[in-house]
Short mmCIF file of C-alpha atoms in Angstrom, two decimals:
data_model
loop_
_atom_site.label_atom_id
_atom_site.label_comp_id
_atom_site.label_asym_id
_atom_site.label_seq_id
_atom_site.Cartn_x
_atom_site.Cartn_y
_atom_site.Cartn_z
CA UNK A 15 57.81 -66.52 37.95
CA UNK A 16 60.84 -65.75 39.98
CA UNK A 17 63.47 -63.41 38.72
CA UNK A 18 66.78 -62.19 40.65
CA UNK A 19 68.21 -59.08 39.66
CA UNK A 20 71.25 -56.99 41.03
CA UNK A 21 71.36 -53.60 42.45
CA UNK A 22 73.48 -51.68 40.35
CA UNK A 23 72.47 -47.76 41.60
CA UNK A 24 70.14 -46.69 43.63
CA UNK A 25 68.57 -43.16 43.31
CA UNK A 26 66.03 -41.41 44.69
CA UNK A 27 63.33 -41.87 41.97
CA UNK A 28 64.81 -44.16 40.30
CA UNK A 29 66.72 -47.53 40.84
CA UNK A 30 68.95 -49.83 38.05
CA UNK A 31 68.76 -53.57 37.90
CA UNK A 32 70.70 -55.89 36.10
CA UNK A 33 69.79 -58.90 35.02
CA UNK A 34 72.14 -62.05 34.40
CA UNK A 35 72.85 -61.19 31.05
CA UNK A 36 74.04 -57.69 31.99
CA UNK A 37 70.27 -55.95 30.87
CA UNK A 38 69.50 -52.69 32.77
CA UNK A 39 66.00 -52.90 33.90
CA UNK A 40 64.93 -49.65 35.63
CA UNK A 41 62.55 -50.15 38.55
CA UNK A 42 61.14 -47.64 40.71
CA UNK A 43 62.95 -47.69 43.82
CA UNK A 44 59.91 -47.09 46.29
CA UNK A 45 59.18 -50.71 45.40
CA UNK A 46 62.45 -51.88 46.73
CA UNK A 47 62.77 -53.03 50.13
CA UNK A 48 63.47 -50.82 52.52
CA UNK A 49 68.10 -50.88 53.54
CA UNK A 50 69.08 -51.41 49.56
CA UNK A 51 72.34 -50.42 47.99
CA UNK A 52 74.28 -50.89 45.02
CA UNK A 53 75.69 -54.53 44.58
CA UNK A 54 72.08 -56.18 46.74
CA UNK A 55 70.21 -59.26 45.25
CA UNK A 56 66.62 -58.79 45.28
CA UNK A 57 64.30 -61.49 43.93
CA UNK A 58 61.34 -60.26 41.84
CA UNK A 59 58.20 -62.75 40.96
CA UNK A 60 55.71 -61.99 38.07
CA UNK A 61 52.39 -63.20 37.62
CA UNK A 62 49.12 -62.61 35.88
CA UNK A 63 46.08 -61.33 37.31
CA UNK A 64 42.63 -62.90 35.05
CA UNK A 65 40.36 -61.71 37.59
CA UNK A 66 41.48 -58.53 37.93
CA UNK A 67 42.15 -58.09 33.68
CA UNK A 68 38.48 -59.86 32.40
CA UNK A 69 37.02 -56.77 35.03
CA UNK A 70 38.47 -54.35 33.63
CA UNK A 71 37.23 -55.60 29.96
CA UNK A 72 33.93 -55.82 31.34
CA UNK A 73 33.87 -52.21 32.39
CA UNK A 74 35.37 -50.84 28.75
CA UNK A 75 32.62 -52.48 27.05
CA UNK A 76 29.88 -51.44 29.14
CA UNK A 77 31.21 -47.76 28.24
CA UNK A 78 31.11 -48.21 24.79
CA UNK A 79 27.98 -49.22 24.87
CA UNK A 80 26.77 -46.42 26.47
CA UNK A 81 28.74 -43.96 23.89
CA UNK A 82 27.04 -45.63 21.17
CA UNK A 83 23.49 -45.54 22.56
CA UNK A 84 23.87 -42.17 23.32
CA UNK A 85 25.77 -40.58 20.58
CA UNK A 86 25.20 -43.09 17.73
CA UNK A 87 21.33 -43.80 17.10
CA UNK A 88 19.94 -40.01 18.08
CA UNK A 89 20.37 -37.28 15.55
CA UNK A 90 18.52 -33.52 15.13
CA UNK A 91 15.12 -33.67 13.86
CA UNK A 92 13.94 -31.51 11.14
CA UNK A 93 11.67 -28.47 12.07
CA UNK A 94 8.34 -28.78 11.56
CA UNK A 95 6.48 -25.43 10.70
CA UNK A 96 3.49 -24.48 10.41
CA UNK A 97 0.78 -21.18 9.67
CA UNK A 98 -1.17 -20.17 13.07
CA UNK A 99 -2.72 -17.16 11.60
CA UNK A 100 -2.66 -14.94 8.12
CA UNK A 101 -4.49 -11.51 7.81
CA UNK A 102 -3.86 -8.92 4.77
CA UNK A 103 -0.58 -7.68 5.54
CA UNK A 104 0.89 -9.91 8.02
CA UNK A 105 1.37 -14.07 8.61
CA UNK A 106 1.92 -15.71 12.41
CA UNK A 107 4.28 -18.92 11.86
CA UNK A 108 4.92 -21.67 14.57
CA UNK A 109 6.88 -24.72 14.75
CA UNK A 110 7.52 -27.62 17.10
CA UNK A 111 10.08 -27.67 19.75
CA UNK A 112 13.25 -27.93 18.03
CA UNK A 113 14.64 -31.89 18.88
CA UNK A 114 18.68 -31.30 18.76
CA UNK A 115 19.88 -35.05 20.13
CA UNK A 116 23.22 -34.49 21.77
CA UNK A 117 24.29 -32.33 18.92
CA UNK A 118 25.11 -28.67 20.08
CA UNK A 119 22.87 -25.70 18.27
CA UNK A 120 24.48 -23.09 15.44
CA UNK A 121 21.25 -21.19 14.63
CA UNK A 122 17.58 -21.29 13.32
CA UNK A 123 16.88 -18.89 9.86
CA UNK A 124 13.71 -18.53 8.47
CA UNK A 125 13.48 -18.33 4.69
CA UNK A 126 10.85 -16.06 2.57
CA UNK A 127 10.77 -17.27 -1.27
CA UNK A 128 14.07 -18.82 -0.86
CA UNK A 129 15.94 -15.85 0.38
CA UNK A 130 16.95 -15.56 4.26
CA UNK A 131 14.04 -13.26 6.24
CA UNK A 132 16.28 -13.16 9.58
CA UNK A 133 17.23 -15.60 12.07
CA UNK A 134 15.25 -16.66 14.98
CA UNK A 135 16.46 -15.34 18.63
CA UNK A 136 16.71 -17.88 21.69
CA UNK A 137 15.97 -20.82 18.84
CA UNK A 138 15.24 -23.28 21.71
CA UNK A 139 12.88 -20.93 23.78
CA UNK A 140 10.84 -19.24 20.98
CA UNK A 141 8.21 -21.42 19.15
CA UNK A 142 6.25 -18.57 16.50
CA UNK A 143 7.18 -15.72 14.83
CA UNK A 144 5.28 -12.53 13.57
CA UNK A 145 5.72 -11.85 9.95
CA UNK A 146 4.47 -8.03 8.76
CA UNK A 147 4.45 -5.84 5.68
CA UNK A 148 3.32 -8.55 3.49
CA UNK A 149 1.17 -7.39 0.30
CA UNK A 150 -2.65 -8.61 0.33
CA UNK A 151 -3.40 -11.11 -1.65
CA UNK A 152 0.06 -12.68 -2.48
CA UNK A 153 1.55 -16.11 -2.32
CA UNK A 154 4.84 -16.73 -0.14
CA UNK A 155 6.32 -19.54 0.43
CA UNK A 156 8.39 -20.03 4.00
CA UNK A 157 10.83 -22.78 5.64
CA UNK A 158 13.25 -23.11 8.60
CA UNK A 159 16.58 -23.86 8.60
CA UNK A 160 18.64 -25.65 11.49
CA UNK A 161 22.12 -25.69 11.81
CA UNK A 162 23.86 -27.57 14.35
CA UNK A 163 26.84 -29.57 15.37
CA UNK A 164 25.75 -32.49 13.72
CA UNK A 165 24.65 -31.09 10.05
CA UNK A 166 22.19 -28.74 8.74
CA UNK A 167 18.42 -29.64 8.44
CA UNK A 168 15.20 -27.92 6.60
CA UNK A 169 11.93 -28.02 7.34
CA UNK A 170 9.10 -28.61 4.51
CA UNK A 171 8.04 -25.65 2.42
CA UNK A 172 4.67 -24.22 3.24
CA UNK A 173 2.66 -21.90 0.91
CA UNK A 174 0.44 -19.23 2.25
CA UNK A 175 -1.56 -16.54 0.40
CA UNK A 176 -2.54 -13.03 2.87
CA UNK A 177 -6.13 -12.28 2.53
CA UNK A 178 -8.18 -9.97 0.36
CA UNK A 179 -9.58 -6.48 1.90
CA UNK A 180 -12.84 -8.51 2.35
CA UNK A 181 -11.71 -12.08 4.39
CA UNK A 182 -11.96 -10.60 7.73
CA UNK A 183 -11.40 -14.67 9.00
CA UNK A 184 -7.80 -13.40 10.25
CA UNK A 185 -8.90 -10.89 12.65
CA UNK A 186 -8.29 -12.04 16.24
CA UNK A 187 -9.55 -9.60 18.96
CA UNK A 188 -8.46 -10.03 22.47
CA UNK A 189 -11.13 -8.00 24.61
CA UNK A 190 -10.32 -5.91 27.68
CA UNK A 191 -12.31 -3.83 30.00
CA UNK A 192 -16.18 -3.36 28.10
CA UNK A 193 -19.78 -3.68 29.87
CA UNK A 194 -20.96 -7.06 29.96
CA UNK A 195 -23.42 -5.95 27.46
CA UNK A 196 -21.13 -4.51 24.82
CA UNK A 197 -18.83 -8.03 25.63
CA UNK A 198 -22.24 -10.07 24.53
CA UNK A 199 -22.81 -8.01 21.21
CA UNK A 200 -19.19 -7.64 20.43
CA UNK A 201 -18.44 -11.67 20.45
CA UNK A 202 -21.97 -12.13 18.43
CA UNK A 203 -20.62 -9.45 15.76
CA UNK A 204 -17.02 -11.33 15.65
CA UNK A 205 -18.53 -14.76 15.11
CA UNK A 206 -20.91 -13.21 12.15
CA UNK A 207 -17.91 -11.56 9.96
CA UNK A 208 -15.94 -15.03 10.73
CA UNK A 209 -13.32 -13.52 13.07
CA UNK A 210 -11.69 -15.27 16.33
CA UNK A 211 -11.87 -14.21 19.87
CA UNK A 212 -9.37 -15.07 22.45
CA UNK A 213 -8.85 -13.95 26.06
CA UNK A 214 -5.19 -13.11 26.18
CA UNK A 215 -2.99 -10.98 24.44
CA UNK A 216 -1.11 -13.41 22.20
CA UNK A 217 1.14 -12.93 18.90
CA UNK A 218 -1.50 -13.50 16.60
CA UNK A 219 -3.58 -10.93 18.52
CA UNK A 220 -4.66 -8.47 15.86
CA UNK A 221 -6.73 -5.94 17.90
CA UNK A 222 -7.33 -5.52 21.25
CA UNK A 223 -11.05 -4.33 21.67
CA UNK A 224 -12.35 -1.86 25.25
CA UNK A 225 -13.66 1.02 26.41
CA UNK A 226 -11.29 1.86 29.15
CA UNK A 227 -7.54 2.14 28.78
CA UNK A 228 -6.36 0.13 31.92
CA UNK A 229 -5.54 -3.46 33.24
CA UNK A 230 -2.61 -5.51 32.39
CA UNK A 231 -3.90 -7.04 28.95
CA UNK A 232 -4.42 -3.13 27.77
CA UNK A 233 -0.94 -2.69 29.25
CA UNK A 234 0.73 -5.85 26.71
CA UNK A 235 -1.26 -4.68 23.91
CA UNK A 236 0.01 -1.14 23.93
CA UNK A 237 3.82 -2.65 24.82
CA UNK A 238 3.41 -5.03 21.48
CA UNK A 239 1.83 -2.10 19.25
CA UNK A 240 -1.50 -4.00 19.06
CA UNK A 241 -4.20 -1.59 18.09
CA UNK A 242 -6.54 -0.41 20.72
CA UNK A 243 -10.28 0.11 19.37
CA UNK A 244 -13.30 1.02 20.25
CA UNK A 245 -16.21 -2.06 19.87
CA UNK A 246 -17.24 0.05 17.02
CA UNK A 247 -14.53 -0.71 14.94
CA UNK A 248 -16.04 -4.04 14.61
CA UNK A 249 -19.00 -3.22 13.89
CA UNK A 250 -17.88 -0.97 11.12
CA UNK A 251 -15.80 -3.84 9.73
CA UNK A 252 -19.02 -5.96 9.55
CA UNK A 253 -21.12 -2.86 7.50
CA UNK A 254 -18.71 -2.17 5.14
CA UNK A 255 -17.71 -5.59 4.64
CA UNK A 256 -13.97 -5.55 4.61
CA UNK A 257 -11.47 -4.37 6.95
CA UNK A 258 -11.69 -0.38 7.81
CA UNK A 259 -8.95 1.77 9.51
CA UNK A 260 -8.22 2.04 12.60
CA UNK A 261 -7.63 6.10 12.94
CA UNK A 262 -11.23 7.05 13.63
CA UNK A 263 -11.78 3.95 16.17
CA UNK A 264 -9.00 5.19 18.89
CA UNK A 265 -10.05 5.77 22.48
CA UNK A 266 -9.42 9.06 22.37
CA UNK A 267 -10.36 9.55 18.35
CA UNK A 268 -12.57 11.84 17.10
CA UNK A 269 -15.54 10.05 15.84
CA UNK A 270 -15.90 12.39 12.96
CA UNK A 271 -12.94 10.60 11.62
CA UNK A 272 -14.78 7.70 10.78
CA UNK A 273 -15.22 7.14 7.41
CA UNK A 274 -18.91 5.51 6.55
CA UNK A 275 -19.84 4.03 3.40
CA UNK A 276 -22.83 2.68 2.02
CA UNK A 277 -23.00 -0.79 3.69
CA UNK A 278 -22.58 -4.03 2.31
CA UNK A 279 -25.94 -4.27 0.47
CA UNK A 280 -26.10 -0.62 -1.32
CA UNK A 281 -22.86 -1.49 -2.06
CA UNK A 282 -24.00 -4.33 -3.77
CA UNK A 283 -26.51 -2.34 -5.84
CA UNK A 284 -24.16 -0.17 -7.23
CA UNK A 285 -21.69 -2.13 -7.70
CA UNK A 286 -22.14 -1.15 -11.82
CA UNK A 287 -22.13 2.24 -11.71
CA UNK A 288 -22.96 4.18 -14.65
CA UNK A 289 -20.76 4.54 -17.78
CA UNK A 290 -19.10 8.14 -18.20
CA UNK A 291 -19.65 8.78 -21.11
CA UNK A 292 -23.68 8.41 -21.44
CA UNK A 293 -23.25 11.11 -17.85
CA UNK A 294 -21.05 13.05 -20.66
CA UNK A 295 -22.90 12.58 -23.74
CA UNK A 296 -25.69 15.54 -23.26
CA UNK A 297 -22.74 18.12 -22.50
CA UNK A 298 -21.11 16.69 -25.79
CA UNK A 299 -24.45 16.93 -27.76
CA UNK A 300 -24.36 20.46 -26.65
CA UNK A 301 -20.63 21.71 -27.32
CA UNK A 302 -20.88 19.87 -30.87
CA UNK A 303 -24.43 21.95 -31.41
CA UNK A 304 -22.64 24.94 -30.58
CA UNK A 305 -19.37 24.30 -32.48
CA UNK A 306 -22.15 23.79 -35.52
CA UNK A 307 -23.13 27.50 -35.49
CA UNK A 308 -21.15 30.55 -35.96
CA UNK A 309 -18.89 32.22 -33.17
CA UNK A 310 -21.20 35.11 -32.98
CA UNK A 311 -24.37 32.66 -32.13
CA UNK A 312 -22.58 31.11 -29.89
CA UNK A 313 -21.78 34.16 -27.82
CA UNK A 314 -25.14 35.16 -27.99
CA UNK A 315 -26.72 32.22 -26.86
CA UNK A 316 -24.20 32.45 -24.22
CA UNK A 317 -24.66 35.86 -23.12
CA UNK A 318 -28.57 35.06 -23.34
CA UNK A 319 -27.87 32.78 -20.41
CA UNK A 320 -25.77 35.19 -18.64
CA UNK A 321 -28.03 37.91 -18.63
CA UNK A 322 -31.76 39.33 -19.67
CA UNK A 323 -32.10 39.54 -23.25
CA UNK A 324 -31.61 43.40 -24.37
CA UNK A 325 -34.17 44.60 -26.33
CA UNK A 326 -34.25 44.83 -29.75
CA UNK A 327 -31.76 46.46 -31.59
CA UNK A 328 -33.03 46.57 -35.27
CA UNK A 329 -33.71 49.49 -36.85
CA UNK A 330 -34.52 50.48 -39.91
CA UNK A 331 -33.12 53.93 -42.57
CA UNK A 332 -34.17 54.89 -45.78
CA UNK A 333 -31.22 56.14 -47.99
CA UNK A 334 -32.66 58.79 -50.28
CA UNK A 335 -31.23 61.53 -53.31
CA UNK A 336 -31.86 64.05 -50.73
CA UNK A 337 -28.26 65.40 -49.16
CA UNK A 338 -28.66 63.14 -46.17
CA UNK A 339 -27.53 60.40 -47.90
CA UNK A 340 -24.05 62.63 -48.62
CA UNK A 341 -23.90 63.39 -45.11
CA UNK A 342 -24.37 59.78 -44.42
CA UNK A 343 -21.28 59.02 -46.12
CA UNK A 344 -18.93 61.56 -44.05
CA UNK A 345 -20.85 60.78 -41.22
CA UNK A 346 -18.65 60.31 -38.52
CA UNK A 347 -19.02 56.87 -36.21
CA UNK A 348 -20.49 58.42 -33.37
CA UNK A 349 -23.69 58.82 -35.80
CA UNK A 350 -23.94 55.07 -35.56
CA UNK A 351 -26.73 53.14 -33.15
CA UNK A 352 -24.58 52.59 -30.37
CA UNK A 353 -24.70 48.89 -29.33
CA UNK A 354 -26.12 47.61 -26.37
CA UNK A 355 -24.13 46.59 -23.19
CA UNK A 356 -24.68 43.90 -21.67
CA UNK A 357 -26.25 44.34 -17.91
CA UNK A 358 -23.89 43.00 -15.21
CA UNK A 359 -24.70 39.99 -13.86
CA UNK A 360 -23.02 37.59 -11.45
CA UNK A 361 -22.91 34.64 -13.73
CA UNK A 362 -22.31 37.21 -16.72
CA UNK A 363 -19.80 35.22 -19.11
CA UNK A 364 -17.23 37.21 -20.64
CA UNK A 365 -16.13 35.68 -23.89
CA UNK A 366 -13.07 37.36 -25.86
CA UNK A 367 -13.44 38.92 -28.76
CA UNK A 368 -12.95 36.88 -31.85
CA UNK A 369 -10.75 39.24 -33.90
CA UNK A 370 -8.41 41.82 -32.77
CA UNK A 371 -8.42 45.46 -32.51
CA UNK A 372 -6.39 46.77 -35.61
CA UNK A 373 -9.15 44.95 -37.56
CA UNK A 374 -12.11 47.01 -36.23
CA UNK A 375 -11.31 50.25 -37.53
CA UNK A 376 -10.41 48.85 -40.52
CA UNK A 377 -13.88 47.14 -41.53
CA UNK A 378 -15.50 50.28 -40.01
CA UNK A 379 -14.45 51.94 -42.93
CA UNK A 380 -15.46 49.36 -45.79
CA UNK A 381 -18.64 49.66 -44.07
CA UNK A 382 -18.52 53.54 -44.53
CA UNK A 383 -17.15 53.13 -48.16
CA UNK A 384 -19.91 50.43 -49.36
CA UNK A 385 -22.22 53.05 -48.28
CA UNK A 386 -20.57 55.73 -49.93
CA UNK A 387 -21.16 54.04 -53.28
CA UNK A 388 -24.46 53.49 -52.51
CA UNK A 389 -24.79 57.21 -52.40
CA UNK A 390 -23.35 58.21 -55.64
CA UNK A 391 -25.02 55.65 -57.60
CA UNK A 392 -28.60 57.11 -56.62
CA UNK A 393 -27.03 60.67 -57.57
CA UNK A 394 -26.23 59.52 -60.99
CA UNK A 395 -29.22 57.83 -61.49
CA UNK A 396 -31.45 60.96 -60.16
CA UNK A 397 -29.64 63.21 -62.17
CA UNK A 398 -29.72 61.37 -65.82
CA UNK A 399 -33.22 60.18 -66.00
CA UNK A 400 -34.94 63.26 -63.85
CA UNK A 401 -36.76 61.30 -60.82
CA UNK A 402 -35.82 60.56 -57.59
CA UNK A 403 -34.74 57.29 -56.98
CA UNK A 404 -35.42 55.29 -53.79
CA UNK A 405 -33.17 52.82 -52.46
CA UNK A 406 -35.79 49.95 -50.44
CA UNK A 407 -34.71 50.12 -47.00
CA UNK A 408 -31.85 48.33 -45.57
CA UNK A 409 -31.95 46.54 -42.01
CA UNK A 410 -29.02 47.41 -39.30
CA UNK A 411 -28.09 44.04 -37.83
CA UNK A 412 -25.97 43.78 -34.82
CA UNK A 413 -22.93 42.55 -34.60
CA UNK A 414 -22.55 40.83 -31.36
CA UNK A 415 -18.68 39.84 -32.35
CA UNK A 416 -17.46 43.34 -32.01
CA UNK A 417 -19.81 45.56 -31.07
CA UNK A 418 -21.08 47.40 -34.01
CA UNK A 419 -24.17 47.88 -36.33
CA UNK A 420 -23.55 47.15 -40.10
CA UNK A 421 -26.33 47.09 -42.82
CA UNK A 422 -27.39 44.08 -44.25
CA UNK A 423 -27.04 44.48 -47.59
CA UNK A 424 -23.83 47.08 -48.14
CA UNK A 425 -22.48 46.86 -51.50
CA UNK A 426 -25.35 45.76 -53.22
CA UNK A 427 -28.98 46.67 -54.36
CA UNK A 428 -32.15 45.09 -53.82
CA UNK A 429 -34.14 47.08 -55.73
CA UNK A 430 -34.06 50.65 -57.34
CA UNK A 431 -37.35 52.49 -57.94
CA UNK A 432 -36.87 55.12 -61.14
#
């Protein structure tokens, strides 16, 4: 298609055509032949190019494909997670390589009974985690979380329990420098309690088992707080049956520190110990025996087991007409038996005194009035009938409640001879 236009300015950038009809057309003036000014006729032709066009259509589609494959049917896969290992107080999770797609990652949570435990550092390096301070013997339940540029994805819930003091099956022990030897018996004593045995200091790595403190797995162990034992510490987990501490089992512990039981089996046979109260029920018999009997039994039989028995204390006084008996009644205390002390002795019990001081001197005194009127009664009976009466003899009986001798029958007759 021809087409003749007419300069109307030429600039430097920039050049104005008119057409027949008086249209301005601007054309760039670079495609202008070379000596044009204002008022020159140039002759333009126009044409399509297929070739060049169904190319170029060829080469957009191809791209889109390529977008589509690419970004369109790949998305983030789900984390799968797993348990590796579970002991008492801790649990060793693991998952796959995470799969993002073409999506770009946000971050990777883990989740402990539906409440965020932490987040996962360098998501799309680190495959396990190390979970501690559990309690033994308690369900949790644990997922992953992804978030990324394309959406947010959870893995499956997994349930795991910690073990009891006695499942020793999560116990893995890493070995380092031991005589061949100790390495035989400690790898038969780990496969009897059910344990595992691996070469390398790893996460799950529980204990990390030598005799000398050197090497580079000793070195990892004591950089990742792994506990370094003693074979011994095995073997003491496999006597006792459960898991023992680790303080007495140290390479430079005292062995003394080790706390030994019974063993599995006597452990077994008493595993029903005795019932307190048939160990109690003789000392009971005895304190309700004692309770039975009066206070000042009781602290005889007591000081009877603290020291010899004294010898005996009963005496015996006749009470006559004859002026003794007068002189018996102003007698002053010091006339009394005195009582017998009781020898020192190292497991001598001192008991306290069951009444209180004011109250001695006061039934001192009904003690010296009963025997006042004991007195005067034989005087008037002497003197009206003209014989000497005889009172039968009375017995002094110690007190052992405060101290003192009183007679046995004050205040009353047994039997008057006239």
């Amino acid at each position: 298609m021809l087409i003749s236009l007419t300069v109307g300015k030429v600039d430097a950038g920039v050049a104005v055509l008119l057409t027949e009809d008086n249209r301005l057309i601007e054309f760039p003036s670079i495609l202008l032949p070379p000596n044009i000014s204002s008022g020159s006729i140039v002759d333009i032709t126009v044409a399509r190019n297929q070739a060049k066009e169904a190319a170029s259509q060829k080469a957009f589609a191809s791209l889109q494909n390529e977008i589509y494959t690419t970004f369109g049917q790949q998305s983030p896969s789900p984390p799968v997670l797993r348990c590796r290992n579970a002991t008492q107080t801790s649990v060793v999770l693991e998952w796959d390589p995470i799969q993002l797609a073409t999506a770009e990652m946000r971050s990777l949570s883990l989740f402990r009974n539906g409440s965020k435990a932490g987040g996962i550092p360098r998501p799309t390096e680190t495959l396990a985690t190390k979970i501690s301070g559990l309690a033994v013997d308690t369900e949790y339940v644990f997922h992953l979380v992804l978030r990324t540029s394309a959406g947010t994805y959870s893995s499956d819930k997994i349930t795991i329990k910690t073990h009891k003091m006695t499942d020793l099956s999560g116990i893995t022990v890493t070995p380092g420098v031991l005589p061949a030897p100790l390495r035989d018996s400690l790898q038969a004593a780990v496969e009897r309690i059910g344990a595992k045995l691996v070469d390398t200091v790893r996460l799950d790595t529980t204990h990390f088992v030598c005799t000398e403190g050197r090497g580079q797995a000793w070195e990892r162990a004591v950089e990742t707080n792994i506990p370094v034992v003693r074979p011994e510490w095995v073997e003491g987990c496999e006597r006792e049956g459960r898991i023992v501490g680790v303080r007495g089992y140290y390479l430079n512990a005292d062995p003394r520190l080790r706390q030994v039981g019974q063993g599995v089996g006597l452990q077994r046979q008493d595993s029903q110990p005795s019932s307190p109260q048939v160990n109690q029920r003789p000392s009971s018999q005895a304190s309700t025996s004692q309770r039975a009997l009066p206070l000042h039994v009781q602290q005889g039989s007591r000081q009877d087991l603290a020291s010899p028995p004294p010898p005996s204390t009963t005496e015996t006084h006749n009470v006559t007409q004859s002026p003794s008996v007068a002189t018996a009644d102003g007698a002053d205390e010091t006339d009394r038996p005195p009582a017998l002390p009781v020898k020192d002795h190292p497991s001598t019990v001192h008991l306290p005194e069951p009444k209180s001081a004011t109250d001695e001197p006061k039934m001192r005194k009904e003690d010296r009035d009963q025997v006042a009127k004991v007195a005067q009664s034989t005087e008037s009976i002497s003197s009206g009938e003209g014989h000497q009466g005889a009172v039968t003899p009375t017995t002094m009986v110690s007190r052992e409640d405060d101290g003192e001798r009183t007679p046995e029958g004050a205040g009353s007759f047994t039997e008057v001879s006239l």
